Short mmCIF file of C-alpha atoms in Angstrom, two decimals:
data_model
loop_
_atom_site.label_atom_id
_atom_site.label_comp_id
_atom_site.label_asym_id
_atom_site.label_seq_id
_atom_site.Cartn_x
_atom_site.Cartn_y
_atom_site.Cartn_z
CA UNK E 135 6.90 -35.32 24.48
CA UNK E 136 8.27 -36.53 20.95
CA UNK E 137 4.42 -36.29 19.84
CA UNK E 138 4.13 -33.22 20.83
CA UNK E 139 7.23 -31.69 19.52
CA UNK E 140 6.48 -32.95 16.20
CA UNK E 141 2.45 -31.26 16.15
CA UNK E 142 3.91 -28.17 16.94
CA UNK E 143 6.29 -27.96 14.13
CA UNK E 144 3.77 -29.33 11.57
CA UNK E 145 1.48 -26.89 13.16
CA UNK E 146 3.26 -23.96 12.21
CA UNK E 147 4.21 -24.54 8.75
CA UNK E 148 4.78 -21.63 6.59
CA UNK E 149 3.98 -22.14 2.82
CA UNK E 150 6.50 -19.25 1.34
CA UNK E 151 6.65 -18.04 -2.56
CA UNK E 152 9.66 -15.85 -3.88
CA UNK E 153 9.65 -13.49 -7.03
CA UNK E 154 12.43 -13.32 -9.09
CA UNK E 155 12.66 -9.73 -7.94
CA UNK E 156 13.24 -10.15 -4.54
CA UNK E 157 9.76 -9.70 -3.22
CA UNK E 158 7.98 -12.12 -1.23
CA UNK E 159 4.65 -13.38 0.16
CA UNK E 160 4.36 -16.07 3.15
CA UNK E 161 1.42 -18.08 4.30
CA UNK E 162 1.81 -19.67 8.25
CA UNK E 163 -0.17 -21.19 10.39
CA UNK E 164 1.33 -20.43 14.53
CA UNK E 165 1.12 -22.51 17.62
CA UNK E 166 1.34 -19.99 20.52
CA UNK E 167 2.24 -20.60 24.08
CA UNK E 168 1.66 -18.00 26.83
CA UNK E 169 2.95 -18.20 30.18
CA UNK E 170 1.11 -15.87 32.49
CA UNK E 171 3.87 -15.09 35.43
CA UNK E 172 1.79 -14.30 38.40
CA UNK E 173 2.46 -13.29 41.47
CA UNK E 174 2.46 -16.40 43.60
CA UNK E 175 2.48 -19.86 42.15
CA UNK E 176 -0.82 -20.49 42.70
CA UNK E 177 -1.49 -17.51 40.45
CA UNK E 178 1.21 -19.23 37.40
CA UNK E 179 -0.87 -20.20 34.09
CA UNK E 180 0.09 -21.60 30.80
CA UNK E 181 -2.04 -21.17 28.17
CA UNK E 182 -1.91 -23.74 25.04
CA UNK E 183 -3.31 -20.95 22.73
CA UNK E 184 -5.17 -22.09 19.46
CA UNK E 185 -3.75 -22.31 16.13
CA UNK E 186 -3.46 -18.99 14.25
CA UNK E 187 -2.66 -18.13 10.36
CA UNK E 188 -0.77 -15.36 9.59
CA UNK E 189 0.55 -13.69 6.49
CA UNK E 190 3.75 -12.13 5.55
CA UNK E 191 5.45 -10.26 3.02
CA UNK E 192 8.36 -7.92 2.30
CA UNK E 193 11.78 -7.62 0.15
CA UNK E 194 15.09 -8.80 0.69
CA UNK E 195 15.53 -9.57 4.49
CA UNK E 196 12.70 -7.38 6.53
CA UNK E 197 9.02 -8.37 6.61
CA UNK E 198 5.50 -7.07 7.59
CA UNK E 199 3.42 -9.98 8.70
CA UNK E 200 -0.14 -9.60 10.00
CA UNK E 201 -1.37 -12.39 12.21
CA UNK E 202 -5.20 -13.62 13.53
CA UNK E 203 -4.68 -13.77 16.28
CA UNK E 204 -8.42 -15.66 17.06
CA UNK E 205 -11.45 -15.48 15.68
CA UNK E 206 -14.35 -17.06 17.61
CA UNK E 207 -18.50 -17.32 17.25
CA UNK E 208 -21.00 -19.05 19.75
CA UNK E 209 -24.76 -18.74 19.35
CA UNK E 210 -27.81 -20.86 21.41
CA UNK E 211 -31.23 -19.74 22.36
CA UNK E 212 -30.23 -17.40 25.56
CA UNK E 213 -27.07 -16.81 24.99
CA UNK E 214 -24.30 -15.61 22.09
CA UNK E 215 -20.25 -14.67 22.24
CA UNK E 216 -18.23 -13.41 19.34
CA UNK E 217 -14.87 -12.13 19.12
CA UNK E 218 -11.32 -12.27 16.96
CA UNK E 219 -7.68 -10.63 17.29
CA UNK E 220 -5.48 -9.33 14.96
CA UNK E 221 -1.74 -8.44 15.18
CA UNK E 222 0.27 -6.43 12.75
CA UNK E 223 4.30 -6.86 12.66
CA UNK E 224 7.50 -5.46 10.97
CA UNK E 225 10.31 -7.74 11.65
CA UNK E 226 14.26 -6.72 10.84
CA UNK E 227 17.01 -8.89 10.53
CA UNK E 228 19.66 -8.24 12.93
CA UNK E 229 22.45 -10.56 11.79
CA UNK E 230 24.17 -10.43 8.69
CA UNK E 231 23.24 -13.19 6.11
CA UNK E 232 26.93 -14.58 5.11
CA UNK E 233 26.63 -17.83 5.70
CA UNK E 234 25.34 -18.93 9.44
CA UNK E 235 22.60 -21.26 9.57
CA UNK E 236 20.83 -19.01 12.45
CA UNK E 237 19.08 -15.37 11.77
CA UNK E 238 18.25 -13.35 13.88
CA UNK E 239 15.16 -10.66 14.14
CA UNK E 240 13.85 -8.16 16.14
CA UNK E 241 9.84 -6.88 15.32
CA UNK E 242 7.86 -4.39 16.76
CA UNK E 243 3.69 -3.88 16.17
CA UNK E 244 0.28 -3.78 17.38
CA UNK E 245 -2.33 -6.17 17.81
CA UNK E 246 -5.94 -5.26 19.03
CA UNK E 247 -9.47 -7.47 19.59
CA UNK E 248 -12.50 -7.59 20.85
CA UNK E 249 -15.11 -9.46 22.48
CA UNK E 250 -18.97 -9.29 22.75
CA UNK E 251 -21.43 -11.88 25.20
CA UNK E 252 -25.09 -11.58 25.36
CA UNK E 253 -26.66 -14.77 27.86
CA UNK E 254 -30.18 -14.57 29.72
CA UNK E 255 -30.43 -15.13 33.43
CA UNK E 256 -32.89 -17.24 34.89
CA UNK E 257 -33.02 -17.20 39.09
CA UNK E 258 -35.82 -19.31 40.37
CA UNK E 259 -38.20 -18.47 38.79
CA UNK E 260 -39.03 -18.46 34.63
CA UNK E 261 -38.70 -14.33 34.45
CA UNK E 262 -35.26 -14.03 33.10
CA UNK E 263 -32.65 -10.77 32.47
CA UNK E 264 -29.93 -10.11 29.77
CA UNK E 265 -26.37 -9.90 30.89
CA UNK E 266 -24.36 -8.75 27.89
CA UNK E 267 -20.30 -7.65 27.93
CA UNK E 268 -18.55 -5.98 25.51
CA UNK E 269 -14.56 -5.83 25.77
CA UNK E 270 -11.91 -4.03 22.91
CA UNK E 271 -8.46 -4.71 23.91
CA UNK E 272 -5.39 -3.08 22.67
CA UNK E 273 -1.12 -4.23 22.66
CA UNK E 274 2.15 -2.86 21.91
CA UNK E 275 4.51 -5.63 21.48
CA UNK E 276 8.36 -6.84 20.78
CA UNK E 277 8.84 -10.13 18.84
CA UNK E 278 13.08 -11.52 19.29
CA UNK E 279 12.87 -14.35 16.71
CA UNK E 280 15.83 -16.70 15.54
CA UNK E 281 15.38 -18.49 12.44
CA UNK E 282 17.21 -21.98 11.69
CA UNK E 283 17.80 -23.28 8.16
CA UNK E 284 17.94 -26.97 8.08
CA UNK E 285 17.53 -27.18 4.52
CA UNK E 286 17.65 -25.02 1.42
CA UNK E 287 14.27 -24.50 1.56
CA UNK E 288 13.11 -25.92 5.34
CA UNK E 289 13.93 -23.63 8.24
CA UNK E 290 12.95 -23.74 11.33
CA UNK E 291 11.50 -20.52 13.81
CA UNK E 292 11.55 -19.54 17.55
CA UNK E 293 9.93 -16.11 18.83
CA UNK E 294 9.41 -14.52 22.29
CA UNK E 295 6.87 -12.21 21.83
CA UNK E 296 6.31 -10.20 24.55
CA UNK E 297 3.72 -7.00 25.36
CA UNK E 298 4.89 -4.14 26.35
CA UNK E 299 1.57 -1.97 27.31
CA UNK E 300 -2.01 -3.30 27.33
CA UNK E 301 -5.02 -1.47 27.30
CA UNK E 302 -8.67 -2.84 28.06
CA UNK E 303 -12.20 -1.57 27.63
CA UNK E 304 -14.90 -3.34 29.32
CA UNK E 305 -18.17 -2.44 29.20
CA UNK E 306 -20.87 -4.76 30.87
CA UNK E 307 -24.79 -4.28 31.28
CA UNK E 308 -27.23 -6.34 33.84
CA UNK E 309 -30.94 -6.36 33.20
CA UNK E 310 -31.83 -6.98 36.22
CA UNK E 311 -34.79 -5.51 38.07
CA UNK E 312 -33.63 -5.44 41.28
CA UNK E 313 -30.89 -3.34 40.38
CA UNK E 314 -31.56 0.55 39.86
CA UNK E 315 -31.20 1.02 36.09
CA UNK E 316 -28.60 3.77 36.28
CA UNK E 317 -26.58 0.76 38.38
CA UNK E 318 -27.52 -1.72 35.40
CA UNK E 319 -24.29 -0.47 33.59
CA UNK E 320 -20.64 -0.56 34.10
CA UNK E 321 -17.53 0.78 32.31
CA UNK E 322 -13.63 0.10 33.15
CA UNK E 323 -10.61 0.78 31.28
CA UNK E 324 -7.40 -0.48 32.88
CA UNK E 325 -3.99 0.19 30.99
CA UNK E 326 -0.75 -1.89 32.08
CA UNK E 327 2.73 -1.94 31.31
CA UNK E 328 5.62 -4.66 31.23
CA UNK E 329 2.50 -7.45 32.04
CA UNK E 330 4.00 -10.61 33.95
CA UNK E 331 3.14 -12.70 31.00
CA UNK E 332 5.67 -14.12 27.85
CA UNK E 333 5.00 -16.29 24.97
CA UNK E 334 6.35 -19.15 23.49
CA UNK E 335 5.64 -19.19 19.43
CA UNK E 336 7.46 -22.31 17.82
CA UNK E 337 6.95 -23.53 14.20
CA UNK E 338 8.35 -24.13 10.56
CA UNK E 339 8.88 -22.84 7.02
CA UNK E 340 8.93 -24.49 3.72
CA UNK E 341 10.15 -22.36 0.47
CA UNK E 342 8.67 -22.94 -2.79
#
């Protein structure tokens, strides 16, 4: 558990420069956590996420940070998937600086991605069909984040981000012959709000 504690704080460092006129630029890299709610327990997920860079940058005490989210390429003879996530963020200090140890934010943004798989289909036989998907997702979000300093220039940081609408495009096509070719294609768009699913982003900042 100690192990573990400790990769995710290196894991998240945040290299951080500061002009002299109050203007800043950060560097990060994020460990994200999501916890998909479910309805039943058997339905319950965690996801350990992947490691994500971000950069941020504002003046004084608010900042804009965009994130990538993912960013993802897989290629073989019969078969291909590509896709990446990005999430844009303005983030406001709520508490006043004085001279607490803990700050407190509250961000608001948008993140969007999208997804594209091509694979051939072989049955039993050697005469094969594509498959291919194509998916463009879309997220309003809310990002509570506390802030630590343990040093001058080492803090530490805690968000909740949390999705407040999703929207989904999925468009799939099968190439297969038995299927009537006006059947070969299919299109859904689902939109949800308040999704039963929170995350957990944990990790560090250095000042230079």
């Amino acid at each position: 558990m100690k192990k573990l504690l400790i990769t995710l704080v290196l894991a998240a460092l945040a290299f951080t420069s500061f002009s002299q006129n109050g203007k800043f630029i950060q560097f990060k890299l994020y460990k994200n956590v999501e916890f998909e709610l479910g309805q039943t327990a058997g339905t319950r997920t965690i996801d350990l996420g992947v490691f994500s860079p971000a950069i941020a940058w504002g003046k004084g005490d608010n900042f804009h940070e965009i994130q990538l989210l993912s960013i993802n390429f897989f290629s073989r003879n019969q078969a291909r998937n590509y896709s990446a996530g990005a999430e844009y963020s303005f983030n406001y200090r709520m508490s006043d600086k004085g001279v607490s140890k803990f700050q407190f934010f509250i961000g608001g943004g948008l993140g969007t991605s999208f997804q594209s798989n091509y694979s051939e289909i072989f049955r039993n036989s050697a005469q094969g069909y594509a498959s291919s998907g194509k998916y463009l997702r879309f997220h309003a979000i809310a990002i509570p984040r506390v802030t630590y300093e343990l040093k001058n220039n080492i803090l530490l940081d805690l968000s909740l981000p949390y999705k407040l609408a999703t929207f989904e495009n999925i468009r799939t096509n099968e190439q297969d012959p038995t299927i009537p070719v006006n059947q070969q294609t299919s299109t859904f768009n689902e939109l949800e709000f308040f999704p039963r699913a929170v995350s957990l982003k944990i990790g560090a900042i250095v000042r230079f």
